[in-house]
Amino acid sequence: MLAKRIIPCLDVRDGKVVKGVNFEGIKEVGDPVECAYEYNLQGADEIVFYDITASHEGRGVMLDVVRETAKKVFVPLTVGGGIKTVDDIRDTLRAGADKVSVNSQAVQNPSLIKQGADVFGSQCICVGVDAKAVGENKWTVFINGGRIDMKRDLIEWVKECEALGAGEICLNSIDTDGVRGGFDLPMLKAVVDAVKIPVIASGGAGKLSDFADAFLETDCSAALAASLFHFKELTVSQVKDDCRSKGIIVR
Amino acid sequence: MIAIIDYGAGNIFSVKNALDYLGYENKLTDKAEDIERADALILPGVGAFPWAMNMLKLSGLVDTIKSEARFKPFLGICLGMQLLFEKSYEFEECQGLSLINGYVDKISDPGLVIPHMGWNKLEYNHNCPLFDGLSDNEYVYFVHSYKAFLQDKNLCAYSTYGTKVPAVVTDGGYVYGCQFHPEKSGETGLRILKNFAELKS
């Protein structure tokens, strides 16, 4: 049986792992290569680097981080943030990433998904989607870190992503992100039911049982969290032990 | 020296990184003399079967690979494993390297999420030197939409995804294939690569 995946995410700026409670409060919390290695030891099934660097120089630093990580961490690596073109995808995969995650860029330019999938294969194109409820069982897609409402229906968008060749959807709920009250299960369920590709739950994990709840209540394939793991409130292995004790198959 | 055959397919650096980490001399190469000189061969691959087979033909390495695979340990990874079979039906019928009897076709089960992506458990079918030191609770990382259809005697291990998905295959001689990515399968995958690197011709 395919195991459910637990994925820690590292936010990286200028080659350092950072964590901000909000945009003003960003602080550096460590070296991304070391953090990734530590997560690997804890049993992470995959590691996501989310590049929040704005500058061009910073992109090169991010690729160095991926290159160094790929020499000592032998689980799949995903890089998201700032990937705008097929060349960006190529550079990132060549540095040692197994997948890229495209988000705002894909909403503004959906052909990026198709081009990426055609050239490199669907398996390496993950589409990150930020969404927010606008009514009962109705959500719209946001971009630029949740600041701009694209007035695009979430379900229509994820179906379009799948049709364009996305290999996976990483679904982040703006409503639950940072609230730490658990994943947005109604939104997650609606997306999982709408597509056949794997869906990663993101945004809202605040306690141990939130991960198992996502797997028990929906057919999502993976669950992702950042700060919970950063601040060592939980380890990946604790999350897996909890899932295992509830009959969920994990590695 | 282990030759990692570079015919323009993906994931070659990950395989190289893993062999470097394990301390085995290796070389990415598209040259017949390196393949002939090597102690063992790895054929990686990500992408579509017809495209990869075409790239291999263009590289002029098909005959060298087929003859060397009779004398020295040979490991196909992911698409590299699929290329070992006689043919594939990905997009169109396409001839493979024919080192193992069987063919490659779509994983078809209406209820399944495709691709088969993620960590799945290895279930052993026949003894295989690549399994030295592994427990009976080992997970490996898969990403694929097509699978091999083969005889039981060639199947060393499988995973269950709807039905049996061949995970480790062999011709009974020096040729092995892994549908999963050992270079992305943590300690389990590294152990499998180490076991392969230790095989003697």
JSON list of C-alpha atoms in Angstrom, two decimals, chain B residues 17-194:
[
{"chain": "B", "resi": 17, "resn": "ASN", "atom": "CA", "xyz": [25.28, 11.88, -5.79]},
{"chain": "B", "resi": 18, "resn": "ALA", "atom": "CA", "xyz": [24.19, 8.64, -4.16]},
{"chain": "B", "resi": 19, "resn": "LEU", "atom": "CA", "xyz": [27.18, 6.67, -5.49]},
{"chain": "B", "resi": 20, "resn": "ASP", "atom": "CA", "xyz": [29.55, 9.49, -4.44]},
{"chain": "B", "resi": 21, "resn": "TYR", "atom": "CA", "xyz": [27.98, 9.48, -0.97]},
{"chain": "B", "resi": 22, "resn": "LEU", "atom": "CA", "xyz": [28.47, 5.71, -0.74]},
{"chain": "B", "resi": 23, "resn": "GLY", "atom": "CA", "xyz": [32.07, 6.09, -1.92]},
{"chain": "B", "resi": 24, "resn": "TYR", "atom": "CA", "xyz": [31.92, 4.14, -5.19]},
{"chain": "B", "resi": 25, "resn": "GLU", "atom": "CA", "xyz": [33.93, 5.42, -8.13]},
{"chain": "B", "resi": 26, "resn": "ASN", "atom": "CA", "xyz": [31.56, 6.31, -10.93]},
{"chain": "B", "resi": 27, "resn": "LYS", "atom": "CA", "xyz": [31.38, 8.18, -14.18]},
{"chain": "B", "resi": 28, "resn": "LEU", "atom": "CA", "xyz": [28.58, 9.80, -16.16]},
{"chain": "B", "resi": 29, "resn": "THR", "atom": "CA", "xyz": [29.24, 8.79, -19.72]},
{"chain": "B", "resi": 30, "resn": "ASP", "atom": "CA", "xyz": [27.88, 8.49, -23.24]},
{"chain": "B", "resi": 31, "resn": "LYS", "atom": "CA", "xyz": [30.97, 6.69, -24.57]},
{"chain": "B", "resi": 32, "resn": "ALA", "atom": "CA", "xyz": [31.12, 3.02, -25.57]},
{"chain": "B", "resi": 33, "resn": "GLU", "atom": "CA", "xyz": [34.70, 2.62, -24.29]},
{"chain": "B", "resi": 34, "resn": "ASP", "atom": "CA", "xyz": [33.66, 3.71, -20.76]},
{"chain": "B", "resi": 35, "resn": "ILE", "atom": "CA", "xyz": [30.79, 1.22, -20.81]},
{"chain": "B", "resi": 36, "resn": "GLU", "atom": "CA", "xyz": [33.15, -1.54, -21.94]},
{"chain": "B", "resi": 37, "resn": "ARG", "atom": "CA", "xyz": [35.75, -0.59, -19.30]},
{"chain": "B", "resi": 38, "resn": "ALA", "atom": "CA", "xyz": [33.25, -0.26, -16.42]},
{"chain": "B", "resi": 39, "resn": "ASP", "atom": "CA", "xyz": [32.79, -2.91, -13.72]},
{"chain": "B", "resi": 40, "resn": "ALA", "atom": "CA", "xyz": [29.06, -2.26, -13.61]},
{"chain": "B", "resi": 41, "resn": "LEU", "atom": "CA", "xyz": [26.47, -0.20, -15.49]},
{"chain": "B", "resi": 42, "resn": "ILE", "atom": "CA", "xyz": [23.52, 1.92, -14.42]},
{"chain": "B", "resi": 43, "resn": "LEU", "atom": "CA", "xyz": [20.86, 3.03, -16.87]},
{"chain": "B", "resi": 44, "resn": "PRO", "atom": "CA", "xyz": [18.78, 5.83, -15.33]},
{"chain": "B", "resi": 45, "resn": "GLY", "atom": "CA", "xyz": [15.79, 7.48, -16.89]},
{"chain": "B", "resi": 46, "resn": "VAL", "atom": "CA", "xyz": [12.81, 9.74, -16.43]},
{"chain": "B", "resi": 47, "resn": "GLY", "atom": "CA", "xyz": [10.41, 10.57, -19.23]},
{"chain": "B", "resi": 48, "resn": "ALA", "atom": "CA", "xyz": [8.67, 8.72, -22.00]},
{"chain": "B", "resi": 49, "resn": "PHE", "atom": "CA", "xyz": [9.73, 5.30, -23.36]},
{"chain": "B", "resi": 50, "resn": "PRO", "atom": "CA", "xyz": [9.77, 6.07, -27.12]},
{"chain": "B", "resi": 51, "resn": "TRP", "atom": "CA", "xyz": [11.73, 9.27, -26.54]},
{"chain": "B", "resi": 52, "resn": "ALA", "atom": "CA", "xyz": [14.30, 7.53, -24.32]},
{"chain": "B", "resi": 53, "resn": "MET", "atom": "CA", "xyz": [14.72, 4.60, -26.69]},
{"chain": "B", "resi": 54, "resn": "ASN", "atom": "CA", "xyz": [15.24, 7.03, -29.52]},
{"chain": "B", "resi": 55, "resn": "MET", "atom": "CA", "xyz": [17.87, 8.93, -27.52]},
{"chain": "B", "resi": 56, "resn": "LEU", "atom": "CA", "xyz": [19.66, 5.64, -26.77]},
{"chain": "B", "resi": 57, "resn": "LYS", "atom": "CA", "xyz": [19.67, 4.76, -30.47]},
{"chain": "B", "resi": 58, "resn": "LEU", "atom": "CA", "xyz": [20.95, 8.19, -31.41]},
{"chain": "B", "resi": 59, "resn": "SER", "atom": "CA", "xyz": [23.75, 7.78, -28.86]},
{"chain": "B", "resi": 60, "resn": "GLY", "atom": "CA", "xyz": [24.80, 4.62, -30.71]},
{"chain": "B", "resi": 61, "resn": "LEU", "atom": "CA", "xyz": [25.07, 2.69, -27.42]},
{"chain": "B", "resi": 62, "resn": "VAL", "atom": "CA", "xyz": [22.30, 0.10, -27.83]},
{"chain": "B", "resi": 63, "resn": "ASP", "atom": "CA", "xyz": [24.51, -2.75, -29.09]},
{"chain": "B", "resi": 64, "resn": "THR", "atom": "CA", "xyz": [27.27, -2.02, -26.56]},
{"chain": "B", "resi": 65, "resn": "ILE", "atom": "CA", "xyz": [24.75, -1.99, -23.69]},
{"chain": "B", "resi": 66, "resn": "LYS", "atom": "CA", "xyz": [23.13, -5.24, -24.82]},
{"chain": "B", "resi": 67, "resn": "SER", "atom": "CA", "xyz": [26.42, -7.10, -25.13]},
{"chain": "B", "resi": 68, "resn": "GLU", "atom": "CA", "xyz": [28.00, -5.71, -21.92]},
{"chain": "B", "resi": 69, "resn": "ALA", "atom": "CA", "xyz": [24.89, -6.53, -19.88]},
{"chain": "B", "resi": 70, "resn": "ARG", "atom": "CA", "xyz": [25.69, -10.21, -20.37]},
{"chain": "B", "resi": 71, "resn": "PHE", "atom": "CA", "xyz": [29.03, -9.93, -18.56]},
{"chain": "B", "resi": 72, "resn": "LYS", "atom": "CA", "xyz": [28.67, -7.33, -15.81]},
{"chain": "B", "resi": 73, "resn": "PRO", "atom": "CA", "xyz": [26.14, -6.11, -13.26]},
{"chain": "B", "resi": 74, "resn": "PHE", "atom": "CA", "xyz": [23.59, -3.86, -14.88]},
{"chain": "B", "resi": 75, "resn": "LEU", "atom": "CA", "xyz": [20.88, -1.83, -13.16]},
{"chain": "B", "resi": 76, "resn": "GLY", "atom": "CA", "xyz": [18.05, 0.00, -14.89]},
{"chain": "B", "resi": 77, "resn": "ILE", "atom": "CA", "xyz": [16.27, 2.59, -12.77]},
{"chain": "B", "resi": 78, "resn": "CYS", "atom": "CA", "xyz": [12.64, 3.70, -13.30]},
{"chain": "B", "resi": 79, "resn": "LEU", "atom": "CA", "xyz": [12.30, 4.27, -17.05]},
{"chain": "B", "resi": 80, "resn": "GLY", "atom": "CA", "xyz": [15.74, 2.63, -17.30]},
{"chain": "B", "resi": 81, "resn": "MET", "atom": "CA", "xyz": [14.12, -0.51, -15.88]},
{"chain": "B", "resi": 82, "resn": "GLN", "atom": "CA", "xyz": [11.24, -0.33, -18.33]},
{"chain": "B", "resi": 83, "resn": "LEU", "atom": "CA", "xyz": [13.70, -0.08, -21.23]},
{"chain": "B", "resi": 84, "resn": "LEU", "atom": "CA", "xyz": [15.04, -3.56, -20.30]},
{"chain": "B", "resi": 85, "resn": "PHE", "atom": "CA", "xyz": [11.85, -5.20, -21.59]},
{"chain": "B", "resi": 86, "resn": "GLU", "atom": "CA", "xyz": [10.95, -6.21, -25.13]},
{"chain": "B", "resi": 87, "resn": "LYS", "atom": "CA", "xyz": [8.48, -3.45, -25.80]},
{"chain": "B", "resi": 88, "resn": "SER", "atom": "CA", "xyz": [6.28, -0.73, -24.41]},
{"chain": "B", "resi": 89, "resn": "TYR", "atom": "CA", "xyz": [2.89, 0.66, -25.31]},
{"chain": "B", "resi": 90, "resn": "GLU", "atom": "CA", "xyz": [3.54, 4.18, -23.99]},
{"chain": "B", "resi": 91, "resn": "PHE", "atom": "CA", "xyz": [1.96, 6.43, -26.68]},
{"chain": "B", "resi": 92, "resn": "GLU", "atom": "CA", "xyz": [2.86, 3.88, -29.37]},
{"chain": "B", "resi": 93, "resn": "GLU", "atom": "CA", "xyz": [4.27, 0.37, -29.58]},
{"chain": "B", "resi": 94, "resn": "CYS", "atom": "CA", "xyz": [8.02, 0.71, -29.26]},
{"chain": "B", "resi": 95, "resn": "GLN", "atom": "CA", "xyz": [10.81, -1.87, -29.08]},
{"chain": "B", "resi": 96, "resn": "GLY", "atom": "CA", "xyz": [12.96, -1.94, -25.94]},
{"chain": "B", "resi": 97, "resn": "LEU", "atom": "CA", "xyz": [16.37, -3.47, -25.17]},
{"chain": "B", "resi": 98, "resn": "SER", "atom": "CA", "xyz": [14.84, -6.97, -24.84]},
{"chain": "B", "resi": 99, "resn": "LEU", "atom": "CA", "xyz": [17.14, -8.00, -21.97]},
{"chain": "B", "resi": 100, "resn": "ILE", "atom": "CA", "xyz": [14.14, -9.34, -19.99]},
{"chain": "B", "resi": 101, "resn": "ASN", "atom": "CA", "xyz": [11.03, -10.99, -21.43]},
{"chain": "B", "resi": 102, "resn": "GLY", "atom": "CA", "xyz": [7.90, -8.94, -21.02]},
{"chain": "B", "resi": 103, "resn": "TYR", "atom": "CA", "xyz": [6.38, -5.58, -21.88]},
{"chain": "B", "resi": 104, "resn": "VAL", "atom": "CA", "xyz": [5.43, -2.24, -20.37]},
{"chain": "B", "resi": 105, "resn": "ASP", "atom": "CA", "xyz": [1.93, -0.79, -20.33]},
{"chain": "B", "resi": 106, "resn": "LYS", "atom": "CA", "xyz": [-0.22, 1.71, -18.46]},
{"chain": "B", "resi": 107, "resn": "ILE", "atom": "CA", "xyz": [-1.25, 1.14, -14.85]},
{"chain": "B", "resi": 108, "resn": "SER", "atom": "CA", "xyz": [-4.98, 0.94, -15.43]},
{"chain": "B", "resi": 109, "resn": "ASP", "atom": "CA", "xyz": [-7.37, 0.92, -12.54]},
{"chain": "B", "resi": 110, "resn": "PRO", "atom": "CA", "xyz": [-10.21, 3.44, -12.59]},
{"chain": "B", "resi": 111, "resn": "GLY", "atom": "CA", "xyz": [-10.07, 4.01, -8.84]},
{"chain": "B", "resi": 112, "resn": "LEU", "atom": "CA", "xyz": [-6.36, 4.78, -8.62]},
{"chain": "B", "resi": 113, "resn": "VAL", "atom": "CA", "xyz": [-4.54, 8.08, -8.42]},
{"chain": "B", "resi": 114, "resn": "ILE", "atom": "CA", "xyz": [-2.08, 8.11, -11.35]},
{"chain": "B", "resi": 115, "resn": "PRO", "atom": "CA", "xyz": [0.91, 8.51, -11.33]},
{"chain": "B", "resi": 116, "resn": "HIS", "atom": "CA", "xyz": [1.74, 5.97, -8.64]},
{"chain": "B", "resi": 117, "resn": "MET", "atom": "CA", "xyz": [3.74, 8.51, -6.67]},
{"chain": "B", "resi": 118, "resn": "GLY", "atom": "CA", "xyz": [5.18, 8.13, -3.22]},
{"chain": "B", "resi": 119, "resn": "TRP", "atom": "CA", "xyz": [6.58, 5.56, -0.82]},
{"chain": "B", "resi": 120, "resn": "ASN", "atom": "CA", "xyz": [5.36, 2.01, -1.13]},
{"chain": "B", "resi": 121, "resn": "LYS", "atom": "CA", "xyz": [6.32, -1.16, 0.67]},
{"chain": "B", "resi": 122, "resn": "LEU", "atom": "CA", "xyz": [8.63, -3.71, -0.91]},
{"chain": "B", "resi": 123, "resn": "GLU", "atom": "CA", "xyz": [7.11, -7.19, -0.97]},
{"chain": "B", "resi": 124, "resn": "TYR", "atom": "CA", "xyz": [9.60, -9.92, -1.76]},
{"chain": "B", "resi": 125, "resn": "ASN", "atom": "CA", "xyz": [8.87, -12.57, -4.38]},
{"chain": "B", "resi": 126, "resn": "HIS", "atom": "CA", "xyz": [12.25, -14.23, -4.98]},
{"chain": "B", "resi": 127, "resn": "ASN", "atom": "CA", "xyz": [15.60, -13.97, -3.28]},
{"chain": "B", "resi": 128, "resn": "CYS", "atom": "CA", "xyz": [17.83, -11.32, -4.76]},
{"chain": "B", "resi": 129, "resn": "PRO", "atom": "CA", "xyz": [21.32, -10.12, -3.76]},
{"chain": "B", "resi": 130, "resn": "LEU", "atom": "CA", "xyz": [20.06, -6.52, -3.90]},
{"chain": "B", "resi": 131, "resn": "PHE", "atom": "CA", "xyz": [17.99, -7.25, -0.77]},
{"chain": "B", "resi": 132, "resn": "ASP", "atom": "CA", "xyz": [20.94, -8.06, 1.51]},
{"chain": "B", "resi": 133, "resn": "GLY", "atom": "CA", "xyz": [20.47, -6.38, 4.88]},
{"chain": "B", "resi": 134, "resn": "LEU", "atom": "CA", "xyz": [16.88, -5.25, 4.22]},
{"chain": "B", "resi": 135, "resn": "SER", "atom": "CA", "xyz": [14.08, -5.97, 6.69]},
{"chain": "B", "resi": 136, "resn": "ASP", "atom": "CA", "xyz": [10.57, -7.02, 5.71]},
{"chain": "B", "resi": 137, "resn": "ASN", "atom": "CA", "xyz": [9.30, -3.51, 6.37]},
{"chain": "B", "resi": 138, "resn": "GLU", "atom": "CA", "xyz": [11.09, -1.41, 3.75]},
{"chain": "B", "resi": 139, "resn": "TYR", "atom": "CA", "xyz": [9.55, 1.45, 1.76]},
{"chain": "B", "resi": 140, "resn": "VAL", "atom": "CA", "xyz": [10.87, 2.85, -1.51]},
{"chain": "B", "resi": 141, "resn": "TYR", "atom": "CA", "xyz": [9.96, 5.90, -3.59]},
{"chain": "B", "resi": 142, "resn": "PHE", "atom": "CA", "xyz": [8.03, 5.44, -6.85]},
{"chain": "B", "resi": 143, "resn": "VAL", "atom": "CA", "xyz": [6.95, 7.90, -9.54]},
{"chain": "B", "resi": 144, "resn": "HIS", "atom": "CA", "xyz": [5.50, 6.26, -12.63]},
{"chain": "B", "resi": 145, "resn": "SER", "atom": "CA", "xyz": [2.35, 5.72, -14.69]},
{"chain": "B", "resi": 146, "resn": "TYR", "atom": "CA", "xyz": [3.44, 2.59, -16.58]},
{"chain": "B", "resi": 147, "resn": "LYS", "atom": "CA", "xyz": [4.48, -0.78, -15.22]},
{"chain": "B", "resi": 148, "resn": "ALA", "atom": "CA", "xyz": [6.09, -4.01, -16.38]},
{"chain": "B", "resi": 149, "resn": "PHE", "atom": "CA", "xyz": [4.19, -7.18, -17.28]},
{"chain": "B", "resi": 150, "resn": "LEU", "atom": "CA", "xyz": [6.53, -10.14, -16.89]},
{"chain": "B", "resi": 151, "resn": "GLN", "atom": "CA", "xyz": [6.97, -13.77, -15.88]},
{"chain": "B", "resi": 152, "resn": "ASP", "atom": "CA", "xyz": [7.02, -14.63, -12.19]},
{"chain": "B", "resi": 153, "resn": "LYS", "atom": "CA", "xyz": [10.58, -15.99, -12.38]},
{"chain": "B", "resi": 154, "resn": "ASN", "atom": "CA", "xyz": [11.85, -12.51, -13.35]},
{"chain": "B", "resi": 155, "resn": "LEU", "atom": "CA", "xyz": [10.04, -10.74, -10.51]},
{"chain": "B", "resi": 156, "resn": "CYS", "atom": "CA", "xyz": [12.15, -10.29, -7.34]},
{"chain": "B", "resi": 157, "resn": "ALA", "atom": "CA", "xyz": [9.89, -7.86, -5.49]},
{"chain": "B", "resi": 158, "resn": "TYR", "atom": "CA", "xyz": [6.71, -5.90, -6.04]},
{"chain": "B", "resi": 159, "resn": "SER", "atom": "CA", "xyz": [4.58, -3.28, -4.32]},
{"chain": "B", "resi": 160, "resn": "THR", "atom": "CA", "xyz": [0.83, -3.27, -4.10]},
{"chain": "B", "resi": 161, "resn": "TYR", "atom": "CA", "xyz": [-1.00, -0.42, -5.78]},
{"chain": "B", "resi": 162, "resn": "GLY", "atom": "CA", "xyz": [-4.38, -1.69, -6.89]},
{"chain": "B", "resi": 163, "resn": "THR", "atom": "CA", "xyz": [-2.62, -4.76, -8.22]},
{"chain": "B", "resi": 164, "resn": "LYS", "atom": "CA", "xyz": [1.00, -5.93, -8.06]},
{"chain": "B", "resi": 165, "resn": "VAL", "atom": "CA", "xyz": [3.43, -3.35, -9.38]},
{"chain": "B", "resi": 166, "resn": "PRO", "atom": "CA", "xyz": [6.81, -4.93, -10.25]},
{"chain": "B", "resi": 167, "resn": "ALA", "atom": "CA", "xyz": [9.45, -3.16, -8.16]},
{"chain": "B", "resi": 168, "resn": "VAL", "atom": "CA", "xyz": [12.64, -5.19, -8.67]},
{"chain": "B", "resi": 169, "resn": "VAL", "atom": "CA", "xyz": [13.16, -7.39, -11.73]},
{"chain": "B", "resi": 170, "resn": "THR", "atom": "CA", "xyz": [16.00, -9.51, -13.11]},
{"chain": "B", "resi": 171, "resn": "ASP", "atom": "CA", "xyz": [16.88, -11.60, -16.15]},
{"chain": "B", "resi": 172, "resn": "GLY", "atom": "CA", "xyz": [18.27, -14.24, -13.78]},
{"chain": "B", "resi": 173, "resn": "GLY", "atom": "CA", "xyz": [21.81, -13.17, -14.69]},
{"chain": "B", "resi": 174, "resn": "TYR", "atom": "CA", "xyz": [23.51, -9.82, -14.30]},
{"chain": "B", "resi": 175, "resn": "VAL", "atom": "CA", "xyz": [20.60, -7.63, -15.32]},
{"chain": "B", "resi": 176, "resn": "TYR", "atom": "CA", "xyz": [18.47, -5.95, -12.63]},
{"chain": "B", "resi": 177, "resn": "GLY", "atom": "CA", "xyz": [15.88, -3.22, -12.72]},
{"chain": "B", "resi": 178, "resn": "CYS", "atom": "CA", "xyz": [14.20, -1.07, -10.08]},
{"chain": "B", "resi": 179, "resn": "GLN", "atom": "CA", "xyz": [10.93, 0.65, -10.92]},
{"chain": "B", "resi": 180, "resn": "PHE", "atom": "CA", "xyz": [11.40, 2.94, -7.89]},
{"chain": "B", "resi": 181, "resn": "HIS", "atom": "CA", "xyz": [14.22, 5.42, -7.41]},
{"chain": "B", "resi": 182, "resn": "PRO", "atom": "CA", "xyz": [16.81, 3.87, -5.05]},
{"chain": "B", "resi": 183, "resn": "GLU", "atom": "CA", "xyz": [18.69, 7.19, -5.14]},
{"chain": "B", "resi": 184, "resn": "LYS", "atom": "CA", "xyz": [15.59, 8.86, -3.64]},
{"chain": "B", "resi": 185, "resn": "SER", "atom": "CA", "xyz": [14.56, 6.08, -1.27]},
{"chain": "B", "resi": 186, "resn": "GLY", "atom": "CA", "xyz": [16.50, 7.09, 1.84]},
{"chain": "B", "resi": 187, "resn": "GLU", "atom": "CA", "xyz": [18.57, 4.48, 3.69]},
{"chain": "B", "resi": 188, "resn": "THR", "atom": "CA", "xyz": [16.70, 1.61, 2.02]},
{"chain": "B", "resi": 189, "resn": "GLY", "atom": "CA", "xyz": [17.58, 2.86, -1.43]},
{"chain": "B", "resi": 190, "resn": "LEU", "atom": "CA", "xyz": [21.20, 3.52, -0.51]},
{"chain": "B", "resi": 191, "resn": "ARG", "atom": "CA", "xyz": [21.47, -0.05, 0.78]},
{"chain": "B", "resi": 192, "resn": "ILE", "atom": "CA", "xyz": [20.10, -1.41, -2.50]},
{"chain": "B", "resi": 193, "resn": "LEU", "atom": "CA", "xyz": [22.60, 0.69, -4.48]},
{"chain": "B", "resi": 194, "resn": "LYS", "atom": "CA", "xyz": [25.42, -0.48, -2.20]}
]
